[in-house]
Tab-separated table of C-alpha atoms in Angstrom:
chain	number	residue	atom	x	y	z
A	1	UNK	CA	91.288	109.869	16.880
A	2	UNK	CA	89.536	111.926	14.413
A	3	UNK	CA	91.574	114.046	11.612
A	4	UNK	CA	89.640	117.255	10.007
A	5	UNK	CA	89.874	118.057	6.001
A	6	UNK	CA	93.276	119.208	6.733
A	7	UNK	CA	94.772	116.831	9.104
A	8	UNK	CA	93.779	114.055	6.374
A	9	UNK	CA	95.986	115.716	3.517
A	10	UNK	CA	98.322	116.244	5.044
A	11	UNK	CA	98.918	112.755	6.112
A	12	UNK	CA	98.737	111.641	2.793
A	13	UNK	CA	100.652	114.583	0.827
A	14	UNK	CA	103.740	112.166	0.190
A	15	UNK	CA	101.273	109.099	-0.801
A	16	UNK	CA	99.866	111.583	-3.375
A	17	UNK	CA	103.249	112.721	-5.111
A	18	UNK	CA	104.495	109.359	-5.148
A	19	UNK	CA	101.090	108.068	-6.753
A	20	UNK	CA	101.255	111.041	-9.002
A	21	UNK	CA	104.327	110.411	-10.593
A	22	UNK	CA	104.398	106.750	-11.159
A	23	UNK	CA	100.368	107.354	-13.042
A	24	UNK	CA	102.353	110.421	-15.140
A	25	UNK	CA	104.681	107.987	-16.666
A	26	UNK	CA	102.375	106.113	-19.051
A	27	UNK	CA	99.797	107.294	-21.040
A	28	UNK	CA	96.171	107.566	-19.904
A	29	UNK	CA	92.931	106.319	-22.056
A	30	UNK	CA	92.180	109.446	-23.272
A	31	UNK	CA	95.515	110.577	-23.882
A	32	UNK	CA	96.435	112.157	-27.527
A	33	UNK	CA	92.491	111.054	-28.489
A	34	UNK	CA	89.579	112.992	-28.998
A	35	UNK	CA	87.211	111.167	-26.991
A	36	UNK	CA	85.214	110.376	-30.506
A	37	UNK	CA	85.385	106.744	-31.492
A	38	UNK	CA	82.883	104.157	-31.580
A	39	UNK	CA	83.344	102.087	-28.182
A	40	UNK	CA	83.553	103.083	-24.364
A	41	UNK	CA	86.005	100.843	-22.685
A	42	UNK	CA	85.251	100.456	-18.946
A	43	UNK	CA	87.634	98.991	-16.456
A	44	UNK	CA	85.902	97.447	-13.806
A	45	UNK	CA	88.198	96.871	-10.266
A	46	UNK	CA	86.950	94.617	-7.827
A	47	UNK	CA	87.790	92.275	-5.054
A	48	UNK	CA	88.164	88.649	-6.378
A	49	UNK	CA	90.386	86.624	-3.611
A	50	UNK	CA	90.536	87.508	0.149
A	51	UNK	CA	88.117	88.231	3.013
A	52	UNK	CA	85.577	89.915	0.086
A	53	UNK	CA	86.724	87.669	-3.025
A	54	UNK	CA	82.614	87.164	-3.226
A	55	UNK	CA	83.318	91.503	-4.674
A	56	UNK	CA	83.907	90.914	-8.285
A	57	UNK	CA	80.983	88.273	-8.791
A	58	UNK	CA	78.685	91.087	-6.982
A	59	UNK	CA	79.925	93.821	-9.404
A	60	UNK	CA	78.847	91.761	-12.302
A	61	UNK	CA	75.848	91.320	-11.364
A	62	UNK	CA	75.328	95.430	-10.754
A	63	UNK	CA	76.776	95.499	-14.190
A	64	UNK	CA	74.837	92.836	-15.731
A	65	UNK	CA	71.570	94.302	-14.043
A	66	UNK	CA	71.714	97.457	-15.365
A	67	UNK	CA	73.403	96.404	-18.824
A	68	UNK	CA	70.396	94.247	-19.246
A	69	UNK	CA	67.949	97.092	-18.794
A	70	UNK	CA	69.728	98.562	-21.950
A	71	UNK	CA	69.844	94.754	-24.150
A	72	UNK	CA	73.601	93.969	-22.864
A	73	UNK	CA	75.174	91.748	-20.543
A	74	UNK	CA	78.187	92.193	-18.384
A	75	UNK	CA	80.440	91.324	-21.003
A	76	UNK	CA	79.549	94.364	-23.108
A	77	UNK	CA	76.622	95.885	-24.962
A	78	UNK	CA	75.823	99.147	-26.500
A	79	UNK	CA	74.641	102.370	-24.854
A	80	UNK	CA	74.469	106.022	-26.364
A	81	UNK	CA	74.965	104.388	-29.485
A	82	UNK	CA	78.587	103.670	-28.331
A	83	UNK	CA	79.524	99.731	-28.097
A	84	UNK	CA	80.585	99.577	-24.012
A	85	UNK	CA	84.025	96.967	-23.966
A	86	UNK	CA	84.456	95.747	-20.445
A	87	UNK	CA	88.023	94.771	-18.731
A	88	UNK	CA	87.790	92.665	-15.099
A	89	UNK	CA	90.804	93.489	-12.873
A	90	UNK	CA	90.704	91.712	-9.322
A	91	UNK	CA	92.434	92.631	-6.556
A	92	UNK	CA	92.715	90.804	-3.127
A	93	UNK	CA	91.211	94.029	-1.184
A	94	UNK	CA	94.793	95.720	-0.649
A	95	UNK	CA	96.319	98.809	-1.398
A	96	UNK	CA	99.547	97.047	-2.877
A	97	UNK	CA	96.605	94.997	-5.590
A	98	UNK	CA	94.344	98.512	-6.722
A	99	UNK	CA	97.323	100.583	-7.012
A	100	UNK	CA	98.996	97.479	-9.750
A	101	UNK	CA	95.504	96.922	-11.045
A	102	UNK	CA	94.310	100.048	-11.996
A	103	UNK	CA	97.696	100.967	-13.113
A	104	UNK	CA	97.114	97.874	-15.648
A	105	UNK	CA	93.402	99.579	-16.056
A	106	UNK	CA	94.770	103.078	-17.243
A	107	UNK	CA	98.173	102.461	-18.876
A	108	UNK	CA	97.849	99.689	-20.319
A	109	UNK	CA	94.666	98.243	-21.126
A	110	UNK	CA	93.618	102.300	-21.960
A	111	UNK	CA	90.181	102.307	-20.222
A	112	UNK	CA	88.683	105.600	-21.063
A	113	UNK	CA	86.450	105.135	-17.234
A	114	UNK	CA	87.567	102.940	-13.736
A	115	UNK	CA	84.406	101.816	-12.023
A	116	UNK	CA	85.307	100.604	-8.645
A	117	UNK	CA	86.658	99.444	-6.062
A	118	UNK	CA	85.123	97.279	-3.375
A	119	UNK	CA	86.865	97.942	-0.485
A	120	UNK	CA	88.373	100.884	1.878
A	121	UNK	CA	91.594	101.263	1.596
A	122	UNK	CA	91.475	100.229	-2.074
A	123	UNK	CA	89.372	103.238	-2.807
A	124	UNK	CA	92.001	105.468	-1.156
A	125	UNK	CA	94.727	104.336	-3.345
A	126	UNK	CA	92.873	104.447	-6.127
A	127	UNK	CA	91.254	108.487	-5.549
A	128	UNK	CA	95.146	109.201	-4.892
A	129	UNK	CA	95.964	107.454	-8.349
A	130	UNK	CA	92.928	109.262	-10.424
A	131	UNK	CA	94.736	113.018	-9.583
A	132	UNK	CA	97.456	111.783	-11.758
A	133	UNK	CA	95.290	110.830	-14.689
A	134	UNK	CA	92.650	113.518	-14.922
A	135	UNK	CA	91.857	112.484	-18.597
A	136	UNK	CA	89.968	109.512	-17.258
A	137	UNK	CA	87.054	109.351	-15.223
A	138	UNK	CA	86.473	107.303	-11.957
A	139	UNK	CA	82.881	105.967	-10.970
A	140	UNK	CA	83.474	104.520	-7.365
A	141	UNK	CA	82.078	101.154	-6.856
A	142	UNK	CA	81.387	100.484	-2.885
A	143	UNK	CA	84.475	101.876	-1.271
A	144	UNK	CA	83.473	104.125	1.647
A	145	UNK	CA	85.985	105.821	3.233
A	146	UNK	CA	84.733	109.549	4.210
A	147	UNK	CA	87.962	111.417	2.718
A	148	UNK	CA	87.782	109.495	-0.566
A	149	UNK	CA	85.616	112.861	-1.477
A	150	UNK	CA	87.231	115.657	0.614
A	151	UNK	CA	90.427	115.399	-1.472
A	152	UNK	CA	88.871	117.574	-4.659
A	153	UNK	CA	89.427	115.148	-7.192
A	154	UNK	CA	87.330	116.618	-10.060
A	155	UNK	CA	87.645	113.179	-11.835
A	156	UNK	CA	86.461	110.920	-9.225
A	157	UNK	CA	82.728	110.179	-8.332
A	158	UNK	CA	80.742	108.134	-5.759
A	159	UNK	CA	77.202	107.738	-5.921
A	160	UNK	CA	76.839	106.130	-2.501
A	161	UNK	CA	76.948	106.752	1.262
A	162	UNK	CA	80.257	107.183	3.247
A	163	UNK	CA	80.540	104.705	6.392
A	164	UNK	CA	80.106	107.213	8.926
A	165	UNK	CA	76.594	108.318	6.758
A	166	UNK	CA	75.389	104.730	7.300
A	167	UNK	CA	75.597	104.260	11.037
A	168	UNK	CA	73.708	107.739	11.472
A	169	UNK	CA	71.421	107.362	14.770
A	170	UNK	CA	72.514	104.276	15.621
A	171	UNK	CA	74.892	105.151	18.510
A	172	UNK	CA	71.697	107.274	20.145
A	173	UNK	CA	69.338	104.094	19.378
A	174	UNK	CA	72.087	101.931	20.887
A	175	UNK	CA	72.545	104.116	24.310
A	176	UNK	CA	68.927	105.969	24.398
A	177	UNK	CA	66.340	102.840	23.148
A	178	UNK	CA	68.298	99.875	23.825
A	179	UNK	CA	69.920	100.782	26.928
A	180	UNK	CA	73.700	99.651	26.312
A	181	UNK	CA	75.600	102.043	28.086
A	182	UNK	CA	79.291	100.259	28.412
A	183	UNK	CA	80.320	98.144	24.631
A	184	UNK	CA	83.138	96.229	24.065
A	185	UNK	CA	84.890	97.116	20.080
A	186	UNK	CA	85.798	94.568	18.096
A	187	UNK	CA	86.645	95.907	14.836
A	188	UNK	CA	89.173	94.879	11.747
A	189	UNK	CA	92.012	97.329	11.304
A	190	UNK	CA	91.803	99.604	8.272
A	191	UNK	CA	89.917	102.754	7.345
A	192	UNK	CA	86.375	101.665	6.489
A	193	UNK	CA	85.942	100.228	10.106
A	194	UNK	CA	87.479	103.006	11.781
A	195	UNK	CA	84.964	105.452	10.012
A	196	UNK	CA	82.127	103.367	10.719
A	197	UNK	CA	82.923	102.675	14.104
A	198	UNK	CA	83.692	106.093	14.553
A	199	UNK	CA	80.004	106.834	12.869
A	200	UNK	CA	78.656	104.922	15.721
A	201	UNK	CA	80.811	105.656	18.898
A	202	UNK	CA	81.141	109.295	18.301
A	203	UNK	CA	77.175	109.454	18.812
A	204	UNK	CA	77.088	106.789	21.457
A	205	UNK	CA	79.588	108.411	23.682
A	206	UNK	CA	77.902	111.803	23.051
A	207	UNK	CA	74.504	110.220	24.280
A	208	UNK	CA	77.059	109.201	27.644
A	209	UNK	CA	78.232	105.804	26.766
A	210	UNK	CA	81.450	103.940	27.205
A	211	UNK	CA	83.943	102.001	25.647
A	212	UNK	CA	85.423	99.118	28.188
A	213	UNK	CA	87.712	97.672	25.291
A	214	UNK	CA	88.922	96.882	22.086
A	215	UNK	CA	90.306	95.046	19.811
A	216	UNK	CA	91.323	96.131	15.987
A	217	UNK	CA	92.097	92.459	14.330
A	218	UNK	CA	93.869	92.256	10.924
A	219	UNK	CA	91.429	91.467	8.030
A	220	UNK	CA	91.611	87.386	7.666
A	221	UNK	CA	91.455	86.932	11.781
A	222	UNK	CA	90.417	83.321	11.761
A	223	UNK	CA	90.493	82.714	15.763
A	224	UNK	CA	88.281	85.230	17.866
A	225	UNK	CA	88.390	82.992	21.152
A	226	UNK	CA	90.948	84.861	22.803
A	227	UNK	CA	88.990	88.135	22.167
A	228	UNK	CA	86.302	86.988	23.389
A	229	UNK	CA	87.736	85.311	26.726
A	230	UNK	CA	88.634	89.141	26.747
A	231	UNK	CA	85.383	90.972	27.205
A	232	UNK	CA	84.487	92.622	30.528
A	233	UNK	CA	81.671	90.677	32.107
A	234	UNK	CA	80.237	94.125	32.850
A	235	UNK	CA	80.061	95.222	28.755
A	236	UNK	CA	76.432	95.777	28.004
A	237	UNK	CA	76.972	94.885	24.086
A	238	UNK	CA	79.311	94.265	21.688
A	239	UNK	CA	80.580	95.687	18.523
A	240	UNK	CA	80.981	94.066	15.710
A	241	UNK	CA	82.558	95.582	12.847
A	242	UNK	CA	83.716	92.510	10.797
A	243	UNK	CA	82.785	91.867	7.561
A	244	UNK	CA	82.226	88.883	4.875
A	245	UNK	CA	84.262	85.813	6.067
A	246	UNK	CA	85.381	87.207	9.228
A	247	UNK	CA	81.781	88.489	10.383
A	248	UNK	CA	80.748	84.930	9.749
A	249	UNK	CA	83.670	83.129	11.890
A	250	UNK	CA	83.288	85.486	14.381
A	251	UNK	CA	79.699	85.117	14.805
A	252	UNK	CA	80.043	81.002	14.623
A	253	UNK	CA	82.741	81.499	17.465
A	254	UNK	CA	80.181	83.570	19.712
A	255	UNK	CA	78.131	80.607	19.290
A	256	UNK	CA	80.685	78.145	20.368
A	257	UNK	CA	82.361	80.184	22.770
A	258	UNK	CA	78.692	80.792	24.755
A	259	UNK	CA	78.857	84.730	24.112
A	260	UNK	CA	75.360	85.881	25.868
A	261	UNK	CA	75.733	89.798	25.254
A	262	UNK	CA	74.050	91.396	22.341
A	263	UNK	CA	75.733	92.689	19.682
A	264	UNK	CA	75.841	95.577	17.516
A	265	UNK	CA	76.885	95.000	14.185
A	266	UNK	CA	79.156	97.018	11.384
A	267	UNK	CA	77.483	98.145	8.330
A	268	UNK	CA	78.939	94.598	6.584
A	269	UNK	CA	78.694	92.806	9.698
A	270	UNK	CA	74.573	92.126	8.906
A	271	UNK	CA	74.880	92.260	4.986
A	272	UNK	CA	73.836	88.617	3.242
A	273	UNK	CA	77.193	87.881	2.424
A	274	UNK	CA	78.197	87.236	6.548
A	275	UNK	CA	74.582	86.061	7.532
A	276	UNK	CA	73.324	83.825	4.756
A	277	UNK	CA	76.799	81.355	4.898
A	278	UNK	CA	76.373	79.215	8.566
A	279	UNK	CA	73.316	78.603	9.704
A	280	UNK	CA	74.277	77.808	13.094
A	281	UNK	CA	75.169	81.752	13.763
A	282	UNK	CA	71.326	82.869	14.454
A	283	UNK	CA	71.757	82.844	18.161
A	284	UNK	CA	74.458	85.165	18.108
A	285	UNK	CA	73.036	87.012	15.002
A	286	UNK	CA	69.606	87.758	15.792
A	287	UNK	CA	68.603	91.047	17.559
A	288	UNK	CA	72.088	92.487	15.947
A	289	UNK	CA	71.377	96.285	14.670
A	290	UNK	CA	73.167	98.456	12.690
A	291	UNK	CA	73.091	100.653	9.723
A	292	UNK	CA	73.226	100.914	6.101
A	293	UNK	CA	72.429	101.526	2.540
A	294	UNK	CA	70.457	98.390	2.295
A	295	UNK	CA	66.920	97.839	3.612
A	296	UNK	CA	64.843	95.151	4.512
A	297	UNK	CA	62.534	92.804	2.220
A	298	UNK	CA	59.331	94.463	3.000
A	299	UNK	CA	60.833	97.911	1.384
A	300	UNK	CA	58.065	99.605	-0.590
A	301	UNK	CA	59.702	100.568	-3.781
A	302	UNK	CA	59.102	99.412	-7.038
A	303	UNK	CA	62.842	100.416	-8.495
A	304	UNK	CA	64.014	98.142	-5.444
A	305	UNK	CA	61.501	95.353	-6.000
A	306	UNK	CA	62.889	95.930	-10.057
A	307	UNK	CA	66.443	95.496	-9.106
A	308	UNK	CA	66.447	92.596	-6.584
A	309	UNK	CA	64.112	90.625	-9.263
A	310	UNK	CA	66.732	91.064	-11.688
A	311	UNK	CA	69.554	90.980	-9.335
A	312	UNK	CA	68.070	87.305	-8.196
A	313	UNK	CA	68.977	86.147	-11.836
A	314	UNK	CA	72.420	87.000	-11.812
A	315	UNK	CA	74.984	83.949	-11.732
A	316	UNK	CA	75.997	83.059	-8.112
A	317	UNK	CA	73.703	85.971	-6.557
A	318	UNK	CA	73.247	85.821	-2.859
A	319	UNK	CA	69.804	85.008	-1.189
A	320	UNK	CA	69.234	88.964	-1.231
A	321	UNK	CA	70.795	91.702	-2.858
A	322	UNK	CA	73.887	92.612	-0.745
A	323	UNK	CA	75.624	95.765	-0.124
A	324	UNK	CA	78.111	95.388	-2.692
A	325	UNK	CA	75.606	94.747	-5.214
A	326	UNK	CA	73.255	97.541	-4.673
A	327	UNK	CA	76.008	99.922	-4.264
A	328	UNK	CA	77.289	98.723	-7.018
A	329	UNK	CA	74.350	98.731	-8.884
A	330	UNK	CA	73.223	102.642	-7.931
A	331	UNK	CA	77.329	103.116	-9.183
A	332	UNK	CA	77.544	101.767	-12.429
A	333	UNK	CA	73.188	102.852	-13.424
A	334	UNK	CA	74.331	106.501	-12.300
A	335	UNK	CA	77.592	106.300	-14.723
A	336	UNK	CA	75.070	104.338	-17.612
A	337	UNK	CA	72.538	107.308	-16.976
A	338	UNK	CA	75.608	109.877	-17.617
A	339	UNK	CA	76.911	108.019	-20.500
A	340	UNK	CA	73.301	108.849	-21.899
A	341	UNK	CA	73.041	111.963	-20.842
A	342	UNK	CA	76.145	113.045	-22.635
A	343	UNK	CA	75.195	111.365	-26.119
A	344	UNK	CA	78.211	108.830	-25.562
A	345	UNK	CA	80.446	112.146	-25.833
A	346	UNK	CA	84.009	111.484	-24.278
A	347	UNK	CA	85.469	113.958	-26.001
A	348	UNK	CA	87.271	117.350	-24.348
A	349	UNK	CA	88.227	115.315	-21.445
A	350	UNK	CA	85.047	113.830	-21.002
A	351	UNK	CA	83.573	117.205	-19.994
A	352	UNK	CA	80.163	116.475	-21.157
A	353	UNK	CA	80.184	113.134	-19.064
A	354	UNK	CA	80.948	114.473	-16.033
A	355	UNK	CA	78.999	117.623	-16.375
A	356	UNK	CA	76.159	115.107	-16.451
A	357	UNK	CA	77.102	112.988	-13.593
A	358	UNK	CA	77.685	115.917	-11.047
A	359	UNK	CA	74.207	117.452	-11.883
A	360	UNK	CA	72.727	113.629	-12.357
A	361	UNK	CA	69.313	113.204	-10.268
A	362	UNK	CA	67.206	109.715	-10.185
A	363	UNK	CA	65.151	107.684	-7.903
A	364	UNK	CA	67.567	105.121	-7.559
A	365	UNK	CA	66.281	101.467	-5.754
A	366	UNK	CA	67.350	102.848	-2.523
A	367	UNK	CA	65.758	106.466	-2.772
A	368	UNK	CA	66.724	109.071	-4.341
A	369	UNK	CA	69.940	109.903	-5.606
A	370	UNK	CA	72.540	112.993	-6.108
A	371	UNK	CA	75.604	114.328	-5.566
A	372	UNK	CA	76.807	117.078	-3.309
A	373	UNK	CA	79.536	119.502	-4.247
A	374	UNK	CA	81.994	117.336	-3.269
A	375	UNK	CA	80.802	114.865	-6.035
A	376	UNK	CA	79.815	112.981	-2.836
A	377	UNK	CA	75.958	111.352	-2.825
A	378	UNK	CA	73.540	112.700	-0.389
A	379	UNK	CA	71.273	109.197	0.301
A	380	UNK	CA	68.410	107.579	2.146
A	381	UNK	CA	69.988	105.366	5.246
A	382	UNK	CA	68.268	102.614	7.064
A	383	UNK	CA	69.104	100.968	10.372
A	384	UNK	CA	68.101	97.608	10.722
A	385	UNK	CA	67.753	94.461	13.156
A	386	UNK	CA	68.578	90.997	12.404
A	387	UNK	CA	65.342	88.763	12.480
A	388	UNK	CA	65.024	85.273	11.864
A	389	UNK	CA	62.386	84.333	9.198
A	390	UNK	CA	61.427	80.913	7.468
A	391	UNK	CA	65.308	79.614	8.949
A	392	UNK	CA	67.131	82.045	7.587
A	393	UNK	CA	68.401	85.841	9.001
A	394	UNK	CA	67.301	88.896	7.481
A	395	UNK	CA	66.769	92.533	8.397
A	396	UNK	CA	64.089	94.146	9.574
A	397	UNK	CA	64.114	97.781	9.006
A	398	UNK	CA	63.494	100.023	12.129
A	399	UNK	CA	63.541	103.131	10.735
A	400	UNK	CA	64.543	105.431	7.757
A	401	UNK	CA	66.260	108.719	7.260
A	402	UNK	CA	66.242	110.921	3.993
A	403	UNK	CA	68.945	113.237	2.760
A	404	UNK	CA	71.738	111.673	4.652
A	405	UNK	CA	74.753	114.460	4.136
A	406	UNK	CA	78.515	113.608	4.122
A	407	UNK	CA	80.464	114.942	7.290
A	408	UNK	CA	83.939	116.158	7.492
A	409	UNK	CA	85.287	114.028	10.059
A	410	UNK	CA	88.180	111.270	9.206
A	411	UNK	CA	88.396	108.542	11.605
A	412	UNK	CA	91.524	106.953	12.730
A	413	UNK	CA	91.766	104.063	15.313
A	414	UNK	CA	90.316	104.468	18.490
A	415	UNK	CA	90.136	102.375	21.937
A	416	UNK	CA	88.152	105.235	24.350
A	417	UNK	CA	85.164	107.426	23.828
A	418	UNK	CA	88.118	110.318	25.149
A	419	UNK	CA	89.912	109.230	21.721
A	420	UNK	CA	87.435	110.384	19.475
């Protein structure tokens, strides 16, 4: 089911009031100030337990990469001549967690600027929570639901892709090159997979493809066998749209369970923090595409080569950069870059700081880098294939686009191409 601009507030109107009135009752950062002291306190919202507890670790190291550009750390530093204070909040990837965490963020630790969160429906909660508190200003960390920027919120910023953006060609590639023409979707059941399933399907049954079944599993799905006992023999591929721990059980299961069909993989599903864990999954992994922000290790671009050097130092860094930590990184350098831009100024709402993000260009280790109107980015994408090299699996990038431009479709779940 897909939702326009409309359909999607209005589905969330009484969310929004709600949300609203709880943020009204205590007092904001900024509130009574005048922006002008000496330090910058950032709270930083992140995933810490759960299916992505591996999300706070990859923030730091974003922050500590680009900190350490500047002489800081993660723990703090100066920038703009302003002394940056951090304060960690994890969550456990729910809405129930953001909402209490940046609640403790904004009213009571007084953060003058939330970077974050990691996950989907976190970063709907938390765009719903920033209308209330439009003193403070909101730097999204790898949250990718498309209507987190359709809703107008003047405060809140995301210097990234949406999940529909990433799987762009894909579905053609899947249908047209590869010749799968009947998939099976196997998704988990909240809003980033619907959008990037949707991303995918919506061009795969355009291009005349089916889909013979699905199943949407709750995040934390630990047994897949039944699913998989489940899949018509005559399904061409399969989808994957699993992430972190669950990508990685689900592709040891297709191992055990003797699952011969390819598969086609959710942006997450081929990131390093499902493929670099079991080492027993490359049979099932291998030949998996998909798309994303993140390319492959022969990338020619010195800002990437930069970042993953420095991103290799961090403390429990993954073989290769992942997802959350380059989208985290392009996040927090963007908001470092507007900090600088505006002379460390936070004062009259934080006008100068956000002038300077919304007009903020840079060639960012992933191409270049701006936002659109909506405060949205507009990116380079990659799709990618799962190769084996030297034992372990990593992606081979099949092609790039530029100038990848936010849509205004919402995705909802969806079991037929006649859904969508």
């Amino acid at each position: 089911m897909k939702l326009n601009k409309k359909g999607l507030l209005s589905g969330i109107a009484a969310g929004a009031a709600v949300l609203m009135l709880a943020s009204c009752s205590g007092g904001g950062a900024a509130e009574g100030g005048d922006g002008g002291g000496d330090t910058i306190k950032i709270g930083v919202l992140a995933t810490d337990t759960g299916n992505l507890a591996f999300g706070m670790d990859e923030a730091k190291a974003a922050i500590g990469v680009a900190m350490e550009k500047r002489g800081g750390t993660a723990e703090g530093g100066e920038v703009a001549g302003k002394k940056i204070e951090f304060v960690y909040a994890g969550t456990d990837g729910t809405t129930a967690s953001a909402q209490t965490q940046v609640k403790k963020l904004v009213e009571n630790d007084g953060v003058d600027i939330v970077y974050g969160p990691s996950s989907g429906d976190e970063g709907e909660t938390v765009v719903q929570y920033a209308k209330g508190v439009p003193e403070v200003t909101f730097v999204n960390g790898a949250a990718s639901p498309v209507g987190m920027t359709l809703e107008g919120v003047e405060n809140f910023y995301r210097f990234m892709g949406d999940s529909v953006q990433w799987m762009a060609g894909v579905g053609d590639y899947a249908y047209n090159d590869k010749g799968y023409k009947k998939m099976y979707l196997l998704a988990e059941d909240y809003s980033f997979p619907y959008d990037n399933a949707g991303g995918f399907f919506s061009e795969f049954c355009a291009a005349g493809g089916e889909i013979v079944g699905a199943s949407w599993v709750p995040v934390g799905n630990t047994d897949y066998a039944t699913i998989i006992s489940q899949i018509p023999a005559d399904a061409d591929a399969i989808y994957v749209g699993l992430g972190g721990a669950d990508a990685a059980s689900f592709l040891s299961q297709a191992v055990s369970g003797g699952v011969d069909k390819p598969l086609v993989g959710g942006t997450i599903a081929i990131d390093t923090t499902a493929l670099s864990g079991d080492a027993n999954i490359a049979s099932a992994a291998v030949g998996m595409i998909s798309g994303g922000p993140v390319p492959d290790a022969g990338y020619d671009n010195p800002a990437w080569d930069e970042f993953a050097a420095a991103y290799a130092t961090q403390p429990n860094a993954f073989p290769s950069p992942s997802i959350f930590a380059i989208l985290g990184y392009n996040a927090f350098e963007s908001l470092l870059l507007g900090i600088e831009a505006a002379k460390g100024d936070l004062s009259d709402d934080q006008a100068a700081l956000r002038e300077a993000l919304s007009t903020l260009e840079w060639e960012s280790p992933t191409g270049p880098l701006k936002l659109d109107e909506n405060r949205q980015a507009i990116v380079d994408n990659f799709m990618n294939e799962v190769v084996e090299s030297d034992g372990a699996l990593v992606l081979n990038t099949l092609s790039a686009a530029s100038d990848v431009r936010q849509g205004t479709t919402v995705y909802d779940r969806f079991s037929t191409c006649g859904e969508l």
